[in-house]
Amino acid sequence: MANPEEIQKITLVDENGDETLYEILFTFHSEEYSKDYILLVPEGVEDDEEVDIQAYIFNPDENGDATEEDLVQIEDDKEWDMVEEVLNTFLDDDTNFS
């Protein structure tokens, strides 16, 4: 597990104005779509707890940072399939959770 100081976080605001803090699970770049993606999990979940993972297209700045305004919903089904495949590969790799 990563050192708590190393975990990056982002706050998202839903349509009701409620804020939720998320931890960045990982980011990746797709050559196929020429886009960057970010996957988020709610802060404070246990390793064995089932959660909804949020995935977005994101446009980081030159330092690799992004804010909620830099996140874009994924609307293309084929693009979603690609993101899910990357996520499943990540989740299947036990070294990501040691």
PDB file of N, CA and C in Angstrom:
ATOM      1  N   MET A   1       0.851  -1.179   0.000  1.00  0.00           N
ATOM      2  CA  MET A   1       0.000   0.000   0.000  1.00  0.00           C
ATOM      3  C   MET A   1       0.894   1.239   0.000  1.00  0.00           C
ATOM      4  N   ALA A   2       0.477   2.266  -0.660  1.00  0.00           N
ATOM      5  CA  ALA A   2       1.264   3.493  -0.753  1.00  0.00           C
ATOM      6  C   ALA A   2       1.303   4.207   0.592  1.00  0.00           C
ATOM      7  N   ASN A   3       2.370   4.928   0.807  1.00  0.00           N
ATOM      8  CA  ASN A   3       2.510   5.761   1.987  1.00  0.00           C
ATOM      9  C   ASN A   3       1.396   6.814   1.952  1.00  0.00           C
ATOM     10  N   PRO A   4       0.661   7.032   3.060  1.00  0.00           N
ATOM     11  CA  PRO A   4      -0.460   7.984   3.042  1.00  0.00           C
ATOM     12  C   PRO A   4      -0.095   9.365   2.514  1.00  0.00           C
ATOM     13  N   GLU A   5       1.151   9.808   2.731  1.00  0.00           N
ATOM     14  CA  GLU A   5       1.545  11.119   2.228  1.00  0.00           C
ATOM     15  C   GLU A   5       1.639  11.137   0.704  1.00  0.00           C
ATOM     16  N   GLU A   6       1.768   9.949   0.073  1.00  0.00           N
ATOM     17  CA  GLU A   6       1.938   9.875  -1.369  1.00  0.00           C
ATOM     18  C   GLU A   6       0.611   9.814  -2.115  1.00  0.00           C
ATOM     19  N   ILE A   7      -0.486   9.553  -1.429  1.00  0.00           N
ATOM     20  CA  ILE A   7      -1.777   9.408  -2.078  1.00  0.00           C
ATOM     21  C   ILE A   7      -2.314  10.782  -2.463  1.00  0.00           C
ATOM     22  N   GLN A   8      -2.582  10.965  -3.741  1.00  0.00           N
ATOM     23  CA  GLN A   8      -3.129  12.226  -4.207  1.00  0.00           C
ATOM     24  C   GLN A   8      -4.645  12.170  -4.118  1.00  0.00           C
ATOM     25  N   LYS A   9      -5.242  13.316  -3.838  1.00  0.00           N
ATOM     26  CA  LYS A   9      -6.688  13.384  -3.654  1.00  0.00           C
ATOM     27  C   LYS A   9      -7.270  14.524  -4.470  1.00  0.00           C
ATOM     28  N   ILE A  10      -8.574  14.384  -4.747  1.00  0.00           N
ATOM     29  CA  ILE A  10      -9.298  15.425  -5.470  1.00  0.00           C
ATOM     30  C   ILE A  10     -10.722  15.457  -4.909  1.00  0.00           C
ATOM     31  N   THR A  11     -11.281  16.639  -4.800  1.00  0.00           N
ATOM     32  CA  THR A  11     -12.648  16.802  -4.322  1.00  0.00           C
ATOM     33  C   THR A  11     -13.567  17.000  -5.524  1.00  0.00           C
ATOM     34  N   LEU A  12     -14.654  16.209  -5.572  1.00  0.00           N
ATOM     35  CA  LEU A  12     -15.652  16.365  -6.625  1.00  0.00           C
ATOM     36  C   LEU A  12     -16.937  16.879  -5.993  1.00  0.00           C
ATOM     37  N   VAL A  13     -17.641  17.722  -6.732  1.00  0.00           N
ATOM     38  CA  VAL A  13     -18.914  18.281  -6.276  1.00  0.00           C
ATOM     39  C   VAL A  13     -20.003  17.726  -7.178  1.00  0.00           C
ATOM     40  N   ASP A  14     -21.034  17.092  -6.570  1.00  0.00           N
ATOM     41  CA  ASP A  14     -22.114  16.525  -7.378  1.00  0.00           C
ATOM     42  C   ASP A  14     -23.144  17.590  -7.733  1.00  0.00           C
ATOM     43  N   GLU A  15     -24.189  17.169  -8.446  1.00  0.00           N
ATOM     44  CA  GLU A  15     -25.196  18.116  -8.920  1.00  0.00           C
ATOM     45  C   GLU A  15     -25.971  18.787  -7.793  1.00  0.00           C
ATOM     46  N   ASN A  16     -25.912  18.200  -6.571  1.00  0.00           N
ATOM     47  CA  ASN A  16     -26.590  18.799  -5.414  1.00  0.00           C
ATOM     48  C   ASN A  16     -25.671  19.722  -4.619  1.00  0.00           C
ATOM     49  N   GLY A  17     -24.430  19.868  -5.077  1.00  0.00           N
ATOM     50  CA  GLY A  17     -23.478  20.708  -4.373  1.00  0.00           C
ATOM     51  C   GLY A  17     -22.741  19.990  -3.252  1.00  0.00           C
ATOM     52  N   ASP A  18     -22.962  18.674  -3.115  1.00  0.00           N
ATOM     53  CA  ASP A  18     -22.275  17.905  -2.075  1.00  0.00           C
ATOM     54  C   ASP A  18     -20.860  17.579  -2.525  1.00  0.00           C
ATOM     55  N   GLU A  19     -19.900  17.791  -1.626  1.00  0.00           N
ATOM     56  CA  GLU A  19     -18.499  17.518  -1.926  1.00  0.00           C
ATOM     57  C   GLU A  19     -18.120  16.133  -1.430  1.00  0.00           C
ATOM     58  N   THR A  20     -17.347  15.405  -2.253  1.00  0.00           N
ATOM     59  CA  THR A  20     -16.828  14.099  -1.874  1.00  0.00           C
ATOM     60  C   THR A  20     -15.344  14.070  -2.201  1.00  0.00           C
ATOM     61  N   LEU A  21     -14.541  13.621  -1.243  1.00  0.00           N
ATOM     62  CA  LEU A  21     -13.103  13.523  -1.447  1.00  0.00           C
ATOM     63  C   LEU A  21     -12.776  12.152  -2.024  1.00  0.00           C
ATOM     64  N   TYR A  22     -11.998  12.144  -3.103  1.00  0.00           N
ATOM     65  CA  TYR A  22     -11.585  10.909  -3.767  1.00  0.00           C
ATOM     66  C   TYR A  22     -10.073  10.786  -3.756  1.00  0.00           C
ATOM     67  N   GLU A  23      -9.596   9.548  -3.712  1.00  0.00           N
ATOM     68  CA  GLU A  23      -8.180   9.258  -3.882  1.00  0.00           C
ATOM     69  C   GLU A  23      -7.967   8.862  -5.336  1.00  0.00           C
ATOM     70  N   ILE A  24      -6.855   9.300  -5.892  1.00  0.00           N
ATOM     71  CA  ILE A  24      -6.529   8.941  -7.262  1.00  0.00           C
ATOM     72  C   ILE A  24      -5.978   7.521  -7.251  1.00  0.00           C
ATOM     73  N   LEU A  25      -6.700   6.608  -7.895  1.00  0.00           N
ATOM     74  CA  LEU A  25      -6.269   5.223  -7.975  1.00  0.00           C
ATOM     75  C   LEU A  25      -5.080   5.117  -8.915  1.00  0.00           C
ATOM     76  N   PHE A  26      -5.243   5.622 -10.133  1.00  0.00           N
ATOM     77  CA  PHE A  26      -4.138   5.730 -11.077  1.00  0.00           C
ATOM     78  C   PHE A  26      -4.581   6.548 -12.275  1.00  0.00           C
ATOM     79  N   THR A  27      -3.608   6.945 -13.067  1.00  0.00           N
ATOM     80  CA  THR A  27      -3.861   7.656 -14.319  1.00  0.00           C
ATOM     81  C   THR A  27      -3.150   6.894 -15.425  1.00  0.00           C
ATOM     82  N   PHE A  28      -3.622   7.075 -16.648  1.00  0.00           N
ATOM     83  CA  PHE A  28      -2.925   6.463 -17.781  1.00  0.00           C
ATOM     84  C   PHE A  28      -3.246   7.239 -19.052  1.00  0.00           C
ATOM     85  N   HIS A  29      -2.412   7.017 -20.061  1.00  0.00           N
ATOM     86  CA  HIS A  29      -2.598   7.656 -21.363  1.00  0.00           C
ATOM     87  C   HIS A  29      -2.952   6.577 -22.382  1.00  0.00           C
ATOM     88  N   SER A  30      -3.932   6.859 -23.224  1.00  0.00           N
ATOM     89  CA  SER A  30      -4.310   5.952 -24.310  1.00  0.00           C
ATOM     90  C   SER A  30      -3.792   6.514 -25.629  1.00  0.00           C
ATOM     91  N   GLU A  31      -2.912   5.749 -26.280  1.00  0.00           N
ATOM     92  CA  GLU A  31      -2.440   6.153 -27.605  1.00  0.00           C
ATOM     93  C   GLU A  31      -3.585   6.084 -28.614  1.00  0.00           C
ATOM     94  N   GLU A  32      -4.462   5.071 -28.440  1.00  0.00           N
ATOM     95  CA  GLU A  32      -5.584   4.871 -29.360  1.00  0.00           C
ATOM     96  C   GLU A  32      -6.494   6.098 -29.418  1.00  0.00           C
ATOM     97  N   TYR A  33      -6.766   6.697 -28.260  1.00  0.00           N
ATOM     98  CA  TYR A  33      -7.668   7.854 -28.194  1.00  0.00           C
ATOM     99  C   TYR A  33      -6.920   9.174 -28.016  1.00  0.00           C
ATOM    100  N   SER A  34      -5.606   9.103 -27.832  1.00  0.00           N
ATOM    101  CA  SER A  34      -4.778  10.297 -27.614  1.00  0.00           C
ATOM    102  C   SER A  34      -5.310  11.143 -26.462  1.00  0.00           C
ATOM    103  N   LYS A  35      -5.678  10.456 -25.362  1.00  0.00           N
ATOM    104  CA  LYS A  35      -6.218  11.137 -24.188  1.00  0.00           C
ATOM    105  C   LYS A  35      -5.613  10.547 -22.932  1.00  0.00           C
ATOM    106  N   ASP A  36      -5.682  11.338 -21.846  1.00  0.00           N
ATOM    107  CA  ASP A  36      -5.290  10.876 -20.520  1.00  0.00           C
ATOM    108  C   ASP A  36      -6.551  10.568 -19.730  1.00  0.00           C
ATOM    109  N   TYR A  37      -6.445   9.585 -18.846  1.00  0.00           N
ATOM    110  CA  TYR A  37      -7.584   9.156 -18.032  1.00  0.00           C
ATOM    111  C   TYR A  37      -7.172   9.098 -16.572  1.00  0.00           C
ATOM    112  N   ILE A  38      -8.146   9.321 -15.699  1.00  0.00           N
ATOM    113  CA  ILE A  38      -7.914   9.266 -14.258  1.00  0.00           C
ATOM    114  C   ILE A  38      -9.008   8.389 -13.648  1.00  0.00           C
ATOM    115  N   LEU A  39      -8.608   7.517 -12.711  1.00  0.00           N
ATOM    116  CA  LEU A  39      -9.565   6.659 -12.017  1.00  0.00           C
ATOM    117  C   LEU A  39      -9.507   6.986 -10.538  1.00  0.00           C
ATOM    118  N   LEU A  40     -10.685   7.166  -9.940  1.00  0.00           N
ATOM    119  CA  LEU A  40     -10.802   7.651  -8.566  1.00  0.00           C
ATOM    120  C   LEU A  40     -11.622   6.694  -7.722  1.00  0.00           C
ATOM    121  N   VAL A  41     -11.251   6.589  -6.434  1.00  0.00           N
ATOM    122  CA  VAL A  41     -12.046   5.832  -5.457  1.00  0.00           C
ATOM    123  C   VAL A  41     -12.346   6.760  -4.289  1.00  0.00           C
ATOM    124  N   PRO A  42     -13.503   6.595  -3.649  1.00  0.00           N
ATOM    125  CA  PRO A  42     -13.814   7.439  -2.489  1.00  0.00           C
ATOM    126  C   PRO A  42     -12.743   7.293  -1.413  1.00  0.00           C
ATOM    127  N   GLU A  43     -12.421   8.391  -0.758  1.00  0.00           N
ATOM    128  CA  GLU A  43     -11.399   8.367   0.298  1.00  0.00           C
ATOM    129  C   GLU A  43     -11.861   7.494   1.463  1.00  0.00           C
ATOM    130  N   GLY A  44     -10.912   6.785   2.050  1.00  0.00           N
ATOM    131  CA  GLY A  44     -11.164   6.065   3.289  1.00  0.00           C
ATOM    132  C   GLY A  44     -11.822   4.711   3.140  1.00  0.00           C
ATOM    133  N   VAL A  45     -11.895   4.160   1.922  1.00  0.00           N
ATOM    134  CA  VAL A  45     -12.484   2.838   1.782  1.00  0.00           C
ATOM    135  C   VAL A  45     -11.460   1.779   2.159  1.00  0.00           C
ATOM    136  N   GLU A  46     -11.952   0.674   2.693  1.00  0.00           N
ATOM    137  CA  GLU A  46     -11.077  -0.440   3.048  1.00  0.00           C
ATOM    138  C   GLU A  46     -10.713  -1.214   1.781  1.00  0.00           C
ATOM    139  N   ASP A  47      -9.568  -1.913   1.825  1.00  0.00           N
ATOM    140  CA  ASP A  47      -9.088  -2.640   0.651  1.00  0.00           C
ATOM    141  C   ASP A  47     -10.093  -3.665   0.142  1.00  0.00           C
ATOM    142  N   ASP A  48     -10.853  -4.292   1.048  1.00  0.00           N
ATOM    143  CA  ASP A  48     -11.779  -5.337   0.621  1.00  0.00           C
ATOM    144  C   ASP A  48     -13.206  -4.824   0.430  1.00  0.00           C
ATOM    145  N   GLU A  49     -13.396  -3.515   0.572  1.00  0.00           N
ATOM    146  CA  GLU A  49     -14.728  -2.912   0.438  1.00  0.00           C
ATOM    147  C   GLU A  49     -15.060  -2.699  -1.038  1.00  0.00           C
ATOM    148  N   GLU A  50     -16.293  -3.030  -1.431  1.00  0.00           N
ATOM    149  CA  GLU A  50     -16.716  -2.827  -2.808  1.00  0.00           C
ATOM    150  C   GLU A  50     -17.144  -1.362  -2.989  1.00  0.00           C
ATOM    151  N   VAL A  51     -16.586  -0.711  -4.002  1.00  0.00           N
ATOM    152  CA  VAL A  51     -16.888   0.701  -4.252  1.00  0.00           C
ATOM    153  C   VAL A  51     -17.086   0.933  -5.739  1.00  0.00           C
ATOM    154  N   ASP A  52     -17.748   2.036  -6.054  1.00  0.00           N
ATOM    155  CA  ASP A  52     -17.857   2.470  -7.439  1.00  0.00           C
ATOM    156  C   ASP A  52     -16.629   3.302  -7.769  1.00  0.00           C
ATOM    157  N   ILE A  53     -15.895   2.864  -8.762  1.00  0.00           N
ATOM    158  CA  ILE A  53     -14.710   3.601  -9.200  1.00  0.00           C
ATOM    159  C   ILE A  53     -15.154   4.606 -10.255  1.00  0.00           C
ATOM    160  N   GLN A  54     -14.743   5.857 -10.084  1.00  0.00           N
ATOM    161  CA  GLN A  54     -15.066   6.926 -11.022  1.00  0.00           C
ATOM    162  C   GLN A  54     -13.944   7.011 -12.054  1.00  0.00           C
ATOM    163  N   ALA A  55     -14.299   7.156 -13.319  1.00  0.00           N
ATOM    164  CA  ALA A  55     -13.295   7.295 -14.378  1.00  0.00           C
ATOM    165  C   ALA A  55     -13.649   8.504 -15.233  1.00  0.00           C
ATOM    166  N   TYR A  56     -12.625   9.270 -15.584  1.00  0.00           N
ATOM    167  CA  TYR A  56     -12.811  10.485 -16.381  1.00  0.00           C
ATOM    168  C   TYR A  56     -11.660  10.638 -17.362  1.00  0.00           C
ATOM    169  N   ILE A  57     -11.937  11.348 -18.437  1.00  0.00           N
ATOM    170  CA  ILE A  57     -10.877  11.887 -19.273  1.00  0.00           C
ATOM    171  C   ILE A  57     -10.357  13.083 -18.503  1.00  0.00           C
ATOM    172  N   PHE A  58      -9.041  13.265 -18.449  1.00  0.00           N
ATOM    173  CA  PHE A  58      -8.577  14.464 -17.764  1.00  0.00           C
ATOM    174  C   PHE A  58      -7.461  15.128 -18.529  1.00  0.00           C
ATOM    175  N   ASN A  59      -7.379  16.418 -18.333  1.00  0.00           N
ATOM    176  CA  ASN A  59      -6.430  17.257 -19.046  1.00  0.00           C
ATOM    177  C   ASN A  59      -5.491  17.903 -18.044  1.00  0.00           C
ATOM    178  N   PRO A  60      -4.421  17.178 -17.679  1.00  0.00           N
ATOM    179  CA  PRO A  60      -3.507  17.718 -16.668  1.00  0.00           C
ATOM    180  C   PRO A  60      -2.717  18.916 -17.191  1.00  0.00           C
ATOM    181  N   ASP A  61      -2.272  19.744 -16.243  1.00  0.00           N
ATOM    182  CA  ASP A  61      -1.411  20.865 -16.626  1.00  0.00           C
ATOM    183  C   ASP A  61       0.013  20.351 -16.836  1.00  0.00           C
ATOM    184  N   GLU A  62       0.942  21.266 -17.071  1.00  0.00           N
ATOM    185  CA  GLU A  62       2.324  20.864 -17.359  1.00  0.00           C
ATOM    186  C   GLU A  62       2.993  20.133 -16.198  1.00  0.00           C
ATOM    187  N   ASN A  63       2.459  20.274 -14.978  1.00  0.00           N
ATOM    188  CA  ASN A  63       2.994  19.566 -13.815  1.00  0.00           C
ATOM    189  C   ASN A  63       2.298  18.225 -13.584  1.00  0.00           C
ATOM    190  N   GLY A  64       1.307  17.894 -14.431  1.00  0.00           N
ATOM    191  CA  GLY A  64       0.568  16.651 -14.265  1.00  0.00           C
ATOM    192  C   GLY A  64      -0.593  16.771 -13.306  1.00  0.00           C
ATOM    193  N   ASP A  65      -0.879  17.996 -12.841  1.00  0.00           N
ATOM    194  CA  ASP A  65      -1.973  18.222 -11.898  1.00  0.00           C
ATOM    195  C   ASP A  65      -3.271  18.524 -12.647  1.00  0.00           C
ATOM    196  N   ALA A  66      -4.384  18.243 -11.986  1.00  0.00           N
ATOM    197  CA  ALA A  66      -5.691  18.534 -12.571  1.00  0.00           C
ATOM    198  C   ALA A  66      -6.668  18.909 -11.467  1.00  0.00           C
ATOM    199  N   THR A  67      -7.667  19.691 -11.818  1.00  0.00           N
ATOM    200  CA  THR A  67      -8.737  20.026 -10.892  1.00  0.00           C
ATOM    201  C   THR A  67     -10.025  19.411 -11.435  1.00  0.00           C
ATOM    202  N   GLU A  68     -11.098  19.518 -10.677  1.00  0.00           N
ATOM    203  CA  GLU A  68     -12.372  18.958 -11.124  1.00  0.00           C
ATOM    204  C   GLU A  68     -12.789  19.531 -12.475  1.00  0.00           C
ATOM    205  N   GLU A  69     -12.457  20.787 -12.737  1.00  0.00           N
ATOM    206  CA  GLU A  69     -12.814  21.412 -14.012  1.00  0.00           C
ATOM    207  C   GLU A  69     -12.078  20.765 -15.182  1.00  0.00           C
ATOM    208  N   ASP A  70     -10.977  20.062 -14.900  1.00  0.00           N
ATOM    209  CA  ASP A  70     -10.199  19.411 -15.946  1.00  0.00           C
ATOM    210  C   ASP A  70     -10.697  17.995 -16.250  1.00  0.00           C
ATOM    211  N   LEU A  71     -11.745  17.540 -15.549  1.00  0.00           N
ATOM    212  CA  LEU A  71     -12.275  16.195 -15.737  1.00  0.00           C
ATOM    213  C   LEU A  71     -13.458  16.229 -16.697  1.00  0.00           C
ATOM    214  N   VAL A  72     -13.486  15.269 -17.629  1.00  0.00           N
ATOM    215  CA  VAL A  72     -14.527  15.211 -18.645  1.00  0.00           C
ATOM    216  C   VAL A  72     -15.162  13.818 -18.595  1.00  0.00           C
ATOM    217  N   GLN A  73     -16.484  13.767 -18.624  1.00  0.00           N
ATOM    218  CA  GLN A  73     -17.192  12.488 -18.641  1.00  0.00           C
ATOM    219  C   GLN A  73     -16.828  11.687 -19.892  1.00  0.00           C
ATOM    220  N   ILE A  74     -16.724  10.373 -19.744  1.00  0.00           N
ATOM    221  CA  ILE A  74     -16.491   9.483 -20.878  1.00  0.00           C
ATOM    222  C   ILE A  74     -17.869   9.094 -21.414  1.00  0.00           C
ATOM    223  N   GLU A  75     -18.127   9.413 -22.670  1.00  0.00           N
ATOM    224  CA  GLU A  75     -19.452   9.182 -23.229  1.00  0.00           C
ATOM    225  C   GLU A  75     -19.484   8.142 -24.337  1.00  0.00           C
ATOM    226  N   ASP A  76     -18.325   7.756 -24.859  1.00  0.00           N
ATOM    227  CA  ASP A  76     -18.253   6.796 -25.949  1.00  0.00           C
ATOM    228  C   ASP A  76     -18.146   5.372 -25.380  1.00  0.00           C
ATOM    229  N   ASP A  77     -19.035   4.472 -25.823  1.00  0.00           N
ATOM    230  CA  ASP A  77     -19.055   3.107 -25.289  1.00  0.00           C
ATOM    231  C   ASP A  77     -17.749   2.358 -25.538  1.00  0.00           C
ATOM    232  N   LYS A  78     -17.153   2.515 -26.704  1.00  0.00           N
ATOM    233  CA  LYS A  78     -15.887   1.829 -27.000  1.00  0.00           C
ATOM    234  C   LYS A  78     -14.768   2.366 -26.116  1.00  0.00           C
ATOM    235  N   GLU A  79     -14.801   3.650 -25.847  1.00  0.00           N
ATOM    236  CA  GLU A  79     -13.816   4.262 -24.970  1.00  0.00           C
ATOM    237  C   GLU A  79     -13.986   3.721 -23.546  1.00  0.00           C
ATOM    238  N   TRP A  80     -15.248   3.571 -23.098  1.00  0.00           N
ATOM    239  CA  TRP A  80     -15.526   2.992 -21.778  1.00  0.00           C
ATOM    240  C   TRP A  80     -14.987   1.575 -21.694  1.00  0.00           C
ATOM    241  N   ASP A  81     -15.196   0.790 -22.753  1.00  0.00           N
ATOM    242  CA  ASP A  81     -14.710  -0.588 -22.772  1.00  0.00           C
ATOM    243  C   ASP A  81     -13.195  -0.632 -22.598  1.00  0.00           C
ATOM    244  N   MET A  82     -12.485   0.279 -23.269  1.00  0.00           N
ATOM    245  CA  MET A  82     -11.032   0.344 -23.159  1.00  0.00           C
ATOM    246  C   MET A  82     -10.628   0.688 -21.730  1.00  0.00           C
ATOM    247  N   VAL A  83     -11.301   1.672 -21.114  1.00  0.00           N
ATOM    248  CA  VAL A  83     -10.978   2.076 -19.741  1.00  0.00           C
ATOM    249  C   VAL A  83     -11.243   0.914 -18.779  1.00  0.00           C
ATOM    250  N   GLU A  84     -12.352   0.211 -18.960  1.00  0.00           N
ATOM    251  CA  GLU A  84     -12.656  -0.933 -18.101  1.00  0.00           C
ATOM    252  C   GLU A  84     -11.618  -2.035 -18.245  1.00  0.00           C
ATOM    253  N   GLU A  85     -11.131  -2.249 -19.453  1.00  0.00           N
ATOM    254  CA  GLU A  85     -10.099  -3.262 -19.676  1.00  0.00           C
ATOM    255  C   GLU A  85      -8.810  -2.887 -18.935  1.00  0.00           C
ATOM    256  N   VAL A  86      -8.420  -1.626 -19.018  1.00  0.00           N
ATOM    257  CA  VAL A  86      -7.224  -1.162 -18.295  1.00  0.00           C
ATOM    258  C   VAL A  86      -7.435  -1.309 -16.787  1.00  0.00           C
ATOM    259  N   LEU A  87      -8.618  -0.929 -16.297  1.00  0.00           N
ATOM    260  CA  LEU A  87      -8.924  -1.056 -14.872  1.00  0.00           C
ATOM    261  C   LEU A  87      -8.858  -2.516 -14.433  1.00  0.00           C
ATOM    262  N   ASN A  88      -9.464  -3.412 -15.196  1.00  0.00           N
ATOM    263  CA  ASN A  88      -9.445  -4.827 -14.829  1.00  0.00           C
ATOM    264  C   ASN A  88      -8.027  -5.379 -14.806  1.00  0.00           C
ATOM    265  N   THR A  89      -7.192  -4.965 -15.737  1.00  0.00           N
ATOM    266  CA  THR A  89      -5.784  -5.386 -15.741  1.00  0.00           C
ATOM    267  C   THR A  89      -5.095  -4.881 -14.478  1.00  0.00           C
ATOM    268  N   PHE A  90      -5.353  -3.623 -14.113  1.00  0.00           N
ATOM    269  CA  PHE A  90      -4.786  -3.041 -12.894  1.00  0.00           C
ATOM    270  C   PHE A  90      -5.245  -3.818 -11.662  1.00  0.00           C
ATOM    271  N   LEU A  91      -6.540  -4.113 -11.562  1.00  0.00           N
ATOM    272  CA  LEU A  91      -7.090  -4.801 -10.396  1.00  0.00           C
ATOM    273  C   LEU A  91      -6.597  -6.248 -10.309  1.00  0.00           C
ATOM    274  N   ASP A  92      -6.341  -6.870 -11.439  1.00  0.00           N
ATOM    275  CA  ASP A  92      -5.861  -8.256 -11.458  1.00  0.00           C
ATOM    276  C   ASP A  92      -4.393  -8.375 -11.068  1.00  0.00           C
ATOM    277  N   ASP A  93      -3.662  -7.267 -11.105  1.00  0.00           N
ATOM    278  CA  ASP A  93      -2.227  -7.270 -10.777  1.00  0.00           C
ATOM    279  C   ASP A  93      -2.058  -7.037  -9.286  1.00  0.00           C
ATOM    280  N   ASP A  94      -1.804  -8.113  -8.551  1.00  0.00           N
ATOM    281  CA  ASP A  94      -1.687  -8.040  -7.091  1.00  0.00           C
ATOM    282  C   ASP A  94      -0.563  -7.116  -6.622  1.00  0.00           C
ATOM    283  N   THR A  95       0.425  -6.850  -7.458  1.00  0.00           N
ATOM    284  CA  THR A  95       1.528  -5.986  -7.021  1.00  0.00           C
ATOM    285  C   THR A  95       1.078  -4.548  -6.847  1.00  0.00           C
ATOM    286  N   ASN A  96      -0.089  -4.182  -7.391  1.00  0.00           N
ATOM    287  CA  ASN A  96      -0.613  -2.830  -7.202  1.00  0.00           C
ATOM    288  C   ASN A  96      -1.169  -2.611  -5.796  1.00  0.00           C
ATOM    289  N   PHE A  97      -1.286  -3.695  -5.031  1.00  0.00           N
ATOM    290  CA  PHE A  97      -1.909  -3.588  -3.719  1.00  0.00           C
ATOM    291  C   PHE A  97      -1.007  -4.117  -2.609  1.00  0.00           C
ATOM    292  N   SER A  98       0.286  -4.208  -2.873  1.00  0.00           N
ATOM    293  CA  SER A  98       1.181  -4.741  -1.832  1.00  0.00           C
ATOM    294  C   SER A  98       1.815  -3.647  -1.015  1.00  0.00           C
TER     295      SER A  98
END
